[in-house]
Short mmCIF file of C-alpha atoms and ligand atoms in Angstrom, two decimals:
data_model
loop_
_atom_site.label_atom_id
_atom_site.label_comp_id
_atom_site.label_asym_id
_atom_site.label_seq_id
_atom_site.Cartn_x
_atom_site.Cartn_y
_atom_site.Cartn_z
CA UNK A 1 -100.00 -128.66 209.53
CA UNK A 2 -97.67 -130.59 209.83
CA UNK A 3 -93.96 -129.31 208.22
CA UNK A 4 -93.61 -131.65 205.66
CA UNK A 5 -97.11 -130.75 204.38
CA UNK A 6 -96.41 -126.72 204.61
CA UNK A 7 -93.14 -127.39 202.38
CA UNK A 8 -95.19 -129.55 199.64
CA UNK A 9 -98.21 -126.59 200.01
CA UNK A 10 -95.16 -124.29 199.94
CA UNK A 11 -93.38 -125.95 197.05
CA UNK A 12 -95.69 -124.23 194.14
CA UNK A 13 -95.13 -120.45 195.23
CA UNK A 14 -92.00 -121.38 195.82
CA UNK A 15 -91.07 -122.04 192.19
CA UNK A 16 -92.84 -119.25 191.29
CA UNK A 17 -90.94 -116.81 193.02
CA UNK A 18 -87.83 -118.14 191.30
CA UNK A 19 -89.59 -118.68 188.27
CA UNK A 20 -89.95 -114.74 188.24
CA UNK A 21 -86.74 -113.44 190.06
CA UNK A 22 -84.99 -115.18 186.98
CA UNK A 23 -87.96 -114.06 184.11
CA UNK A 24 -87.46 -109.91 185.68
CA UNK A 25 -83.66 -109.97 185.73
CA UNK A 26 -83.97 -111.52 181.89
CA UNK A 27 -86.12 -108.48 181.44
CA UNK A 28 -83.75 -106.28 182.95
CA UNK A 29 -80.99 -107.29 180.71
CA UNK A 30 -83.22 -107.64 177.31
CA UNK A 31 -82.98 -103.68 178.09
CA UNK A 32 -79.33 -103.92 178.82
CA UNK A 33 -78.05 -105.58 176.01
CA UNK A 34 -80.47 -103.67 173.86
CA UNK A 35 -77.72 -100.75 175.49
CA UNK A 36 -81.45 -98.96 176.38
CA UNK A 37 -82.47 -97.65 180.39
CA UNK A 38 -84.10 -100.71 181.81
CA UNK A 39 -87.21 -99.08 184.50
CA UNK A 40 -86.15 -102.05 186.84
CA UNK A 41 -82.98 -101.12 187.91
CA UNK A 42 -83.80 -103.72 190.90
CA UNK A 43 -85.52 -107.65 191.41
CA UNK A 44 -86.18 -109.92 194.52
CA UNK A 45 -88.03 -111.98 195.69
CA UNK A 46 -89.78 -114.16 198.64
CA UNK A 47 -91.74 -116.72 199.83
CA UNK A 48 -93.90 -115.29 203.18
CA UNK A 49 -92.77 -117.46 205.94
CA UNK A 50 -94.96 -119.89 207.91
CA UNK A 51 -95.09 -117.33 210.76
CA UNK A 52 -96.52 -114.41 208.63
CA UNK A 53 -99.13 -116.70 206.79
CA UNK A 54 -100.21 -118.49 210.33
CA UNK A 55 -100.21 -113.65 211.61
CA UNK A 56 -101.77 -112.60 208.11
CA UNK A 57 -104.58 -115.57 208.46
CA UNK A 58 -105.28 -114.76 211.97
CA UNK A 59 -105.45 -110.84 211.48
CA UNK A 60 -108.25 -111.83 208.94
CA UNK A 61 -110.10 -114.39 210.51
CA UNK A 62 -108.64 -116.83 207.19
CA UNK A 63 -109.83 -119.97 208.05
CA UNK A 64 -106.33 -122.99 207.12
CA UNK A 65 -108.39 -124.19 204.31
CA UNK A 66 -108.92 -120.56 202.76
CA UNK A 67 -104.91 -120.25 202.89
CA UNK A 68 -104.56 -120.48 198.82
CA UNK A 69 -107.90 -118.49 198.47
CA UNK A 70 -107.32 -115.50 200.70
CA UNK A 71 -103.50 -114.81 201.47
CA UNK A 72 -102.74 -113.48 197.19
CA UNK A 73 -98.96 -112.73 198.83
CA UNK A 74 -97.13 -115.72 199.62
CA UNK A 75 -95.44 -115.51 196.83
CA UNK A 76 -93.68 -112.15 196.70
CA UNK A 77 -91.85 -110.16 194.32
CA UNK A 78 -90.36 -106.65 194.33
CA UNK A 79 -89.78 -104.45 191.60
CA UNK A 80 -87.33 -101.72 192.03
CA UNK A 81 -87.45 -98.51 189.56
CA UNK A 82 -84.53 -95.85 189.28
CA UNK A 83 -87.76 -93.37 189.00
CA UNK A 84 -91.78 -93.59 189.73
CA UNK A 85 -91.71 -92.70 185.84
CA UNK A 86 -90.19 -95.82 185.28
CA UNK A 87 -93.51 -97.45 187.94
CA UNK A 88 -95.53 -97.07 185.40
CA UNK A 89 -93.68 -98.35 182.06
CA UNK A 90 -93.00 -101.80 184.48
CA UNK A 91 -97.17 -101.53 185.21
CA UNK A 92 -97.33 -101.85 181.24
CA UNK A 93 -94.96 -104.45 181.48
CA UNK A 94 -96.98 -107.00 183.98
CA UNK A 95 -99.86 -106.11 182.07
CA UNK A 96 -99.18 -106.85 178.47
CA UNK A 97 -96.97 -110.23 180.28
CA UNK A 98 -98.89 -113.20 179.15
CA UNK A 99 -97.77 -115.51 181.67
CA UNK A 100 -99.77 -113.14 184.48
CA UNK A 101 -102.80 -112.47 184.46
CA UNK A 102 -104.22 -109.38 186.81
CA UNK A 103 -106.68 -110.58 189.52
CA UNK A 104 -106.43 -106.47 191.26
CA UNK A 105 -104.06 -103.80 191.32
CA UNK A 106 -103.64 -101.72 193.68
CA UNK A 107 -101.72 -97.84 193.52
CA UNK A 108 -100.38 -96.81 196.42
CA UNK A 109 -98.02 -94.12 195.11
CA UNK A 110 -100.96 -91.39 193.82
CA UNK A 111 -102.91 -92.71 197.58
CA UNK A 112 -100.08 -93.77 200.41
CA UNK A 113 -101.82 -95.91 203.01
CA UNK A 114 -102.01 -93.97 205.96
CA UNK A 115 -98.92 -95.21 207.97
CA UNK A 116 -97.17 -93.31 204.75
CA UNK A 117 -96.20 -96.30 203.05
CA UNK A 118 -96.03 -96.07 198.74
CA UNK A 119 -95.40 -98.45 196.44
CA UNK A 120 -97.37 -99.87 193.57
CA UNK A 121 -99.04 -103.75 194.28
CA UNK A 122 -100.61 -105.17 191.61
CA UNK A 123 -101.56 -109.53 192.26
CA UNK A 124 -101.61 -111.43 189.41
CA UNK A 125 -102.20 -115.08 188.79
CA UNK A 126 -99.22 -117.65 187.43
CA UNK A 127 -99.28 -121.04 186.35
CA UNK A 128 -96.19 -123.21 187.58
CA UNK A 129 -96.16 -126.83 186.42
CA UNK A 130 -95.37 -129.72 189.26
CA UNK A 131 -95.26 -133.72 189.56
CA UNK A 132 -98.83 -133.34 189.94
CA UNK A 133 -99.85 -131.14 186.50
CA UNK A 134 -100.43 -127.10 186.42
CA UNK A 135 -100.74 -125.00 189.18
CA UNK A 136 -102.06 -121.41 189.07
CA UNK A 137 -101.63 -119.77 192.48
CA UNK A 138 -101.44 -115.94 193.07
CA UNK A 139 -98.14 -114.05 193.28
CA UNK A 140 -98.15 -110.51 194.50
CA UNK A 141 -95.62 -108.07 192.89
CA UNK A 142 -94.80 -104.97 194.95
CA UNK A 143 -93.12 -102.14 192.82
CA UNK A 144 -91.16 -99.35 194.30
CA UNK A 145 -88.78 -96.49 193.77
CA UNK A 146 -85.25 -97.40 195.55
CA UNK A 147 -86.45 -94.15 197.86
CA UNK A 148 -89.75 -95.26 198.82
CA UNK A 149 -87.51 -99.05 199.67
CA UNK A 150 -86.01 -98.16 201.59
CA UNK A 151 -88.15 -95.61 203.87
CA UNK A 152 -91.21 -99.42 203.85
CA UNK A 153 -87.70 -101.72 204.94
CA UNK A 154 -87.27 -99.45 207.85
CA UNK A 155 -90.84 -99.32 208.77
CA UNK A 156 -91.42 -103.41 208.71
CA UNK A 157 -88.54 -103.55 210.99
CA UNK A 158 -90.29 -101.07 213.12
CA UNK A 159 -93.43 -102.10 212.82
CA UNK A 160 -92.39 -105.72 213.43
CA UNK A 161 -90.43 -104.79 216.82
CA UNK A 162 -93.79 -102.66 217.75
CA UNK A 163 -96.56 -104.59 216.87
CA UNK A 164 -99.28 -102.18 216.92
CA UNK A 165 -97.96 -100.32 219.83
CA UNK A 166 -95.34 -98.23 218.03
CA UNK A 167 -95.40 -94.88 219.75
CA UNK A 168 -97.00 -91.47 218.55
CA UNK A 169 -93.87 -89.77 218.20
CA UNK A 170 -92.19 -92.60 216.70
CA UNK A 171 -95.30 -92.54 213.99
CA UNK A 172 -94.63 -88.76 213.23
CA UNK A 173 -91.24 -89.07 212.36
CA UNK A 174 -91.80 -91.76 210.42
CA UNK A 175 -94.84 -90.15 208.49
CA UNK A 176 -92.19 -86.82 207.97
CA UNK A 177 -90.04 -88.97 206.46
CA UNK A 178 -92.57 -90.64 204.00
CA UNK A 179 -92.69 -86.91 202.73
CA UNK A 180 -88.95 -86.63 202.53
CA UNK A 181 -88.87 -89.70 200.80
CA UNK A 182 -91.95 -88.90 197.72
CA UNK A 183 -90.10 -85.43 198.00
CA UNK A 184 -86.56 -86.77 197.29
CA UNK A 185 -88.38 -89.07 193.79
CA UNK A 186 -90.27 -85.56 192.96
CA UNK A 187 -87.00 -84.24 192.91
CA UNK A 188 -84.78 -87.35 191.44
CA UNK A 189 -87.21 -86.95 188.76
CA UNK A 190 -86.88 -83.23 187.77
CA UNK A 191 -83.03 -83.70 187.25
CA UNK A 192 -84.12 -87.69 185.10
CA UNK A 193 -83.24 -86.22 182.28
CA UNK A 194 -79.08 -85.58 183.29
CA UNK A 195 -78.40 -88.60 185.37
CA UNK A 196 -79.76 -90.45 182.49
CA UNK A 197 -77.68 -88.81 180.06
CA UNK A 198 -74.32 -89.83 182.54
CA UNK A 199 -75.91 -93.30 183.45
CA UNK A 200 -75.94 -93.49 179.13
CA UNK A 201 -72.56 -92.04 178.70
CA UNK A 202 -70.48 -94.61 181.75
CA UNK A 203 -72.40 -97.03 179.91
CA UNK A 204 -71.99 -96.10 176.64
CA UNK A 205 -67.11 -95.61 177.86
CA UNK A 206 -67.80 -99.02 179.09
CA UNK A 207 -69.11 -100.74 176.10
CA UNK A 208 -66.35 -98.39 174.37
CA UNK A 209 -63.66 -100.12 176.17
CA UNK A 210 -64.35 -102.98 176.04
CA UNK A 211 -64.61 -102.67 172.61
CA UNK A 212 -61.40 -101.52 172.03
CA UNK A 213 -60.33 -104.49 175.00
CA UNK A 214 -62.15 -107.47 172.60
CA UNK A 215 -59.94 -105.19 169.41
CA UNK A 216 -56.31 -105.43 170.83
CA UNK A 217 -56.96 -109.40 172.21
CA UNK A 218 -57.87 -110.08 168.66
CA UNK A 219 -54.84 -108.19 167.07
CA UNK A 220 -52.34 -110.94 169.35
CA UNK A 221 -53.77 -113.24 167.52
CA UNK A 222 -52.49 -112.04 163.82
CA UNK A 223 -50.48 -108.50 164.24
CA UNK A 224 -46.35 -108.78 165.53
CA UNK A 225 -46.38 -108.18 169.21
CA UNK A 226 -44.23 -105.06 168.90
CA UNK A 227 -46.97 -103.51 166.63
CA UNK A 228 -49.46 -104.62 169.47
CA UNK A 229 -48.08 -103.23 172.50
CA UNK A 230 -47.95 -99.78 171.03
CA UNK A 231 -51.55 -99.74 170.03
CA UNK A 232 -52.49 -100.84 173.52
CA UNK A 233 -49.88 -98.11 174.66
CA UNK A 234 -51.20 -95.40 172.93
CA UNK A 235 -55.06 -96.61 174.28
CA UNK A 236 -53.07 -96.02 177.73
CA UNK A 237 -52.84 -92.23 176.70
CA UNK A 238 -56.06 -91.93 175.64
CA UNK A 239 -57.75 -93.72 178.74
CA UNK A 240 -55.76 -91.74 180.89
CA UNK A 241 -57.55 -87.72 179.07
CA UNK A 242 -60.64 -89.34 179.66
CA UNK A 243 -62.42 -88.16 176.59
CA UNK A 244 -65.38 -90.51 174.60
CA UNK A 245 -64.76 -88.73 171.26
CA UNK A 246 -60.93 -89.93 171.41
CA UNK A 247 -61.93 -93.32 172.69
CA UNK A 248 -64.99 -93.89 169.96
CA UNK A 249 -62.02 -91.65 167.03
CA UNK A 250 -59.43 -94.83 168.10
CA UNK A 251 -61.81 -97.71 168.60
CA UNK A 252 -63.27 -96.73 164.91
CA UNK A 253 -58.76 -97.17 163.98
CA UNK A 254 -58.60 -99.78 165.37
CA UNK A 255 -61.54 -100.85 163.75
CA UNK A 256 -59.63 -100.56 160.38
CA UNK A 257 -56.26 -102.27 161.07
CA UNK A 258 -58.31 -105.14 162.19
CA UNK A 259 -59.86 -105.29 159.05
CA UNK A 260 -56.85 -105.22 157.28
CA UNK A 261 -55.86 -108.26 159.21
CA UNK A 262 -58.69 -109.84 157.63
CA UNK A 263 -58.54 -109.35 154.78
CA UNK A 264 -55.03 -110.44 154.93
CA UNK A 265 -55.62 -113.38 156.69
CA UNK A 266 -59.35 -114.38 157.36
CA UNK A 267 -59.01 -118.08 158.66
CA UNK A 268 -56.56 -116.29 161.68
CA UNK A 269 -58.69 -113.95 162.62
CA UNK A 270 -61.08 -114.09 166.01
CA UNK A 271 -65.19 -114.77 165.17
CA UNK A 272 -66.57 -111.01 166.46
CA UNK A 273 -63.14 -108.66 164.99
P1 0O2 B 301 -95.42 -108.85 204.92
O1 0O2 B 301 -94.87 -109.04 206.22
O2 0O2 B 301 -94.40 -108.23 204.12
O3 0O2 B 301 -95.94 -109.93 203.92
P2 0O2 B 301 -105.95 -104.33 202.15
O4 0O2 B 301 -106.95 -106.67 202.76
O5 0O2 B 301 -105.77 -105.39 200.96
O6 0O2 B 301 -105.97 -104.27 203.59
P3 0O2 B 301 -102.77 -106.77 202.36
O7 0O2 B 301 -103.40 -107.65 202.65
O8 0O2 B 301 -102.11 -106.97 204.53
O9 0O2 B 301 -104.41 -105.73 202.89
O10 0O2 B 301 -102.95 -106.00 201.15
P4 0O2 B 301 -100.90 -104.94 201.76
O11 0O2 B 301 -102.03 -104.08 202.60
O12 0O2 B 301 -101.58 -104.73 199.74
O13 0O2 B 301 -100.59 -104.90 202.07
C1 0O2 B 301 -99.67 -105.92 201.28
C2 0O2 B 301 -97.77 -105.83 201.64
O14 0O2 B 301 -97.70 -104.60 201.27
C3 0O2 B 301 -98.00 -105.61 203.10
O15 0O2 B 301 -97.99 -107.78 203.44
C4 0O2 B 301 -96.77 -105.35 203.13
O16 0O2 B 301 -95.13 -106.39 202.64
C5 0O2 B 301 -96.97 -104.04 202.42
N1 0O2 B 301 -97.76 -103.60 203.12
C6 0O2 B 301 -98.79 -102.68 203.62
N2 0O2 B 301 -98.56 -101.91 204.24
C7 0O2 B 301 -97.74 -101.38 204.97
C8 0O2 B 301 -97.02 -100.07 205.30
O17 0O2 B 301 -97.84 -99.65 205.31
N3 0O2 B 301 -95.60 -100.95 205.51
C9 0O2 B 301 -94.94 -101.11 205.32
N4 0O2 B 301 -93.94 -101.59 205.55
N5 0O2 B 301 -95.16 -102.39 204.33
C10 0O2 B 301 -96.54 -102.43 203.58
P5 0O2 B 301 -97.86 -107.85 205.27
O18 0O2 B 301 -98.10 -109.40 204.95
O19 0O2 B 301 -98.31 -107.19 205.84
O20 0O2 B 301 -96.07 -108.34 205.56
#
């Protein structure tokens, strides 16, 4: 196939990758906007390289004409989670989506591959709009934890380097490392509540601080400069104490001050104050 033809044939897959990366990032964003924990930590996507497609076709004895139906991972999306339990949540999110129709699911987490590889794979149908009309194609979605991703990225590079000739001792070490990843994921799951508490309180603190700064900025428009400077200095003092209860209380006081000004000068107040 000519380079140009490859480009044309792969273009819808590139579009699918681009669209799904945006969509899954939006899922993450929606959780964050709702101040909820997002089961998706990171989203990435890739179009399989032509050389990798050809390699896989050769390995599986696939003809060029069968490429689209037999090579399921030309468009690949990877969803990285913090905890193993998040994987089930993400799988459920995908099952519920109307733009993805699941063809197959492969659970390499309950039963890892002989190499030690762990990940959850979904092959799904997805429709993209092209100038020639809608095109339904297959995408592979890999869902795994950060630890699993670390292992598989390293192992993938080594596989690439050694092909079928990976030295036995290296294979053994990778298997041991895969076990260590499993232990790490389980350990992290067992302290999940504590980690999530810490992350929640960090998020909460960041939100309060941004509310306070927003309030102070808005007061600049309506209060006199001396008063705002005094409020600002007070904020810095409270901020240094690193106490979320004090920050919350201070923010409430600012709300009351802002409310008073809003009642006095409704036309001067910025939206949101
Ligand atoms: P690349 O370079 O990532 O694109 P099957 O017929 O179902 O047995 P298939 O189609 O290879 O075989 O499906 P499988 O086994 O679910 O693998 C799909 C992809 O998962 C692979 O694509 C890899 O990305 C990843 N994967 C599977 N096994 C391993 C493994 O042992 N180690 C690592 N690091 N990744 C793995 P490709 O085309 O093989 O590779």
